[in-house]
Amino acid sequence: MSMKRTNVYADPEDLALIKEAARRRGIPEAEIIREGIHLAAMANRVWDAPLDWPTFEGSGEPVTKDEVRAEVVRRTDR
């Protein structure tokens, strides 16, 4: 994966926490910062299409795990 260099400003307290975590984990501080950037990017991603969550029709009464699994299997076998 190719990477691009950038500069950011960070609180000294956050940088100290990153430095300590990197020391504990035995990895470069930059790796922790890259992980944080990736998490922030994914948390703010906008998907092109809506998620297709299954819906269930019923009486409103609680259902068992087995009933949910059976319905999910039934809908995915289409």
PDB file of C-alpha atoms in Angstrom:
ATOM      1  CA  MET A   1       0.000   0.000   0.000  1.00  0.00           C
ATOM      2  CA  SER A   2       1.445   3.374  -0.920  1.00  0.00           C
ATOM      3  CA  MET A   3       1.207   6.097   1.691  1.00  0.00           C
ATOM      4  CA  LYS A   4       1.112   9.864   1.552  1.00  0.00           C
ATOM      5  CA  ARG A   5       2.777  12.118   4.085  1.00  0.00           C
ATOM      6  CA  THR A   6       0.698  14.703   5.949  1.00  0.00           C
ATOM      7  CA  ASN A   7       1.091  16.960   8.974  1.00  0.00           C
ATOM      8  CA  VAL A   8      -1.392  17.268  11.824  1.00  0.00           C
ATOM      9  CA  TYR A   9      -1.504  19.116  15.117  1.00  0.00           C
ATOM     10  CA  ALA A  10      -2.127  16.999  18.207  1.00  0.00           C
ATOM     11  CA  ASP A  11      -2.483  17.617  21.934  1.00  0.00           C
ATOM     12  CA  PRO A  12       0.726  16.854  23.834  1.00  0.00           C
ATOM     13  CA  GLU A  13      -1.255  14.584  26.189  1.00  0.00           C
ATOM     14  CA  ASP A  14      -2.489  12.499  23.265  1.00  0.00           C
ATOM     15  CA  LEU A  15       1.016  12.246  21.841  1.00  0.00           C
ATOM     16  CA  ALA A  16       2.323  11.074  25.215  1.00  0.00           C
ATOM     17  CA  LEU A  17      -0.349   8.354  25.312  1.00  0.00           C
ATOM     18  CA  ILE A  18       0.569   7.284  21.775  1.00  0.00           C
ATOM     19  CA  LYS A  19       4.258   7.197  22.657  1.00  0.00           C
ATOM     20  CA  GLU A  20       3.586   5.002  25.704  1.00  0.00           C
ATOM     21  CA  ALA A  21       1.270   2.670  23.779  1.00  0.00           C
ATOM     22  CA  ALA A  22       3.832   2.294  20.999  1.00  0.00           C
ATOM     23  CA  ARG A  23       6.535   1.460  23.525  1.00  0.00           C
ATOM     24  CA  ARG A  24       4.298  -1.114  25.234  1.00  0.00           C
ATOM     25  CA  ARG A  25       3.263  -2.732  21.950  1.00  0.00           C
ATOM     26  CA  GLY A  26       6.733  -2.546  20.418  1.00  0.00           C
ATOM     27  CA  ILE A  27       5.552  -0.735  17.299  1.00  0.00           C
ATOM     28  CA  PRO A  28       6.252   2.708  15.811  1.00  0.00           C
ATOM     29  CA  GLU A  29       4.135   5.624  16.989  1.00  0.00           C
ATOM     30  CA  ALA A  30       3.239   6.219  13.341  1.00  0.00           C
ATOM     31  CA  GLU A  31       1.499   2.834  13.204  1.00  0.00           C
ATOM     32  CA  ILE A  32      -0.844   3.838  16.026  1.00  0.00           C
ATOM     33  CA  ILE A  33      -1.526   7.159  14.330  1.00  0.00           C
ATOM     34  CA  ARG A  34      -2.272   5.363  11.027  1.00  0.00           C
ATOM     35  CA  GLU A  35      -4.681   3.032  12.877  1.00  0.00           C
ATOM     36  CA  GLY A  36      -6.442   6.081  14.348  1.00  0.00           C
ATOM     37  CA  ILE A  37      -6.711   7.763  10.952  1.00  0.00           C
ATOM     38  CA  HIS A  38      -8.194   4.595   9.463  1.00  0.00           C
ATOM     39  CA  LEU A  39     -10.740   4.273  12.274  1.00  0.00           C
ATOM     40  CA  ALA A  40     -11.748   7.930  11.877  1.00  0.00           C
ATOM     41  CA  ALA A  41     -12.074   7.538   8.106  1.00  0.00           C
ATOM     42  CA  MET A  42     -14.251   4.445   8.411  1.00  0.00           C
ATOM     43  CA  ALA A  43     -16.410   5.983  11.155  1.00  0.00           C
ATOM     44  CA  ASN A  44     -17.215   8.917   8.860  1.00  0.00           C
ATOM     45  CA  ARG A  45     -17.651   6.969   5.620  1.00  0.00           C
ATOM     46  CA  VAL A  46     -20.837   7.553   3.659  1.00  0.00           C
ATOM     47  CA  TRP A  47     -22.047   4.477   1.802  1.00  0.00           C
ATOM     48  CA  ASP A  48     -23.350   4.795  -1.758  1.00  0.00           C
ATOM     49  CA  ALA A  49     -26.247   2.413  -1.208  1.00  0.00           C
ATOM     50  CA  PRO A  50     -28.404   1.853   1.846  1.00  0.00           C
ATOM     51  CA  LEU A  51     -27.822  -1.281   3.867  1.00  0.00           C
ATOM     52  CA  ASP A  52     -30.317  -4.047   3.221  1.00  0.00           C
ATOM     53  CA  TRP A  53     -31.238  -5.016   6.768  1.00  0.00           C
ATOM     54  CA  PRO A  54     -33.706  -7.857   7.080  1.00  0.00           C
ATOM     55  CA  THR A  55     -37.078  -7.027   8.572  1.00  0.00           C
ATOM     56  CA  PHE A  56     -39.395  -9.414  10.293  1.00  0.00           C
ATOM     57  CA  GLU A  57     -43.148  -9.420  10.443  1.00  0.00           C
ATOM     58  CA  GLY A  58     -44.847 -10.822  13.466  1.00  0.00           C
ATOM     59  CA  SER A  59     -47.099 -10.286  16.429  1.00  0.00           C
ATOM     60  CA  GLY A  60     -44.601  -8.202  18.382  1.00  0.00           C
ATOM     61  CA  GLU A  61     -44.038 -11.032  20.821  1.00  0.00           C
ATOM     62  CA  PRO A  62     -40.458 -12.061  21.601  1.00  0.00           C
ATOM     63  CA  VAL A  63     -39.004 -14.715  19.319  1.00  0.00           C
ATOM     64  CA  THR A  64     -36.362 -17.339  19.997  1.00  0.00           C
ATOM     65  CA  LYS A  65     -32.862 -17.384  18.539  1.00  0.00           C
ATOM     66  CA  ASP A  66     -33.828 -20.438  16.511  1.00  0.00           C
ATOM     67  CA  GLU A  67     -36.798 -18.617  14.962  1.00  0.00           C
ATOM     68  CA  VAL A  68     -34.581 -15.664  13.993  1.00  0.00           C
ATOM     69  CA  ARG A  69     -31.924 -17.943  12.511  1.00  0.00           C
ATOM     70  CA  ALA A  70     -34.551 -19.883  10.531  1.00  0.00           C
ATOM     71  CA  GLU A  71     -35.976 -16.654   9.096  1.00  0.00           C
ATOM     72  CA  VAL A  72     -32.532 -15.313   8.152  1.00  0.00           C
ATOM     73  CA  VAL A  73     -31.687 -18.605   6.428  1.00  0.00           C
ATOM     74  CA  ARG A  74     -35.052 -18.609   4.648  1.00  0.00           C
ATOM     75  CA  ARG A  75     -34.473 -15.064   3.319  1.00  0.00           C
ATOM     76  CA  THR A  76     -30.882 -15.694   2.234  1.00  0.00           C
ATOM     77  CA  ASP A  77     -31.824 -18.867   0.355  1.00  0.00           C
ATOM     78  CA  ARG A  78     -33.951 -16.880  -2.095  1.00  0.00           C
TER      79      ARG A  78
END
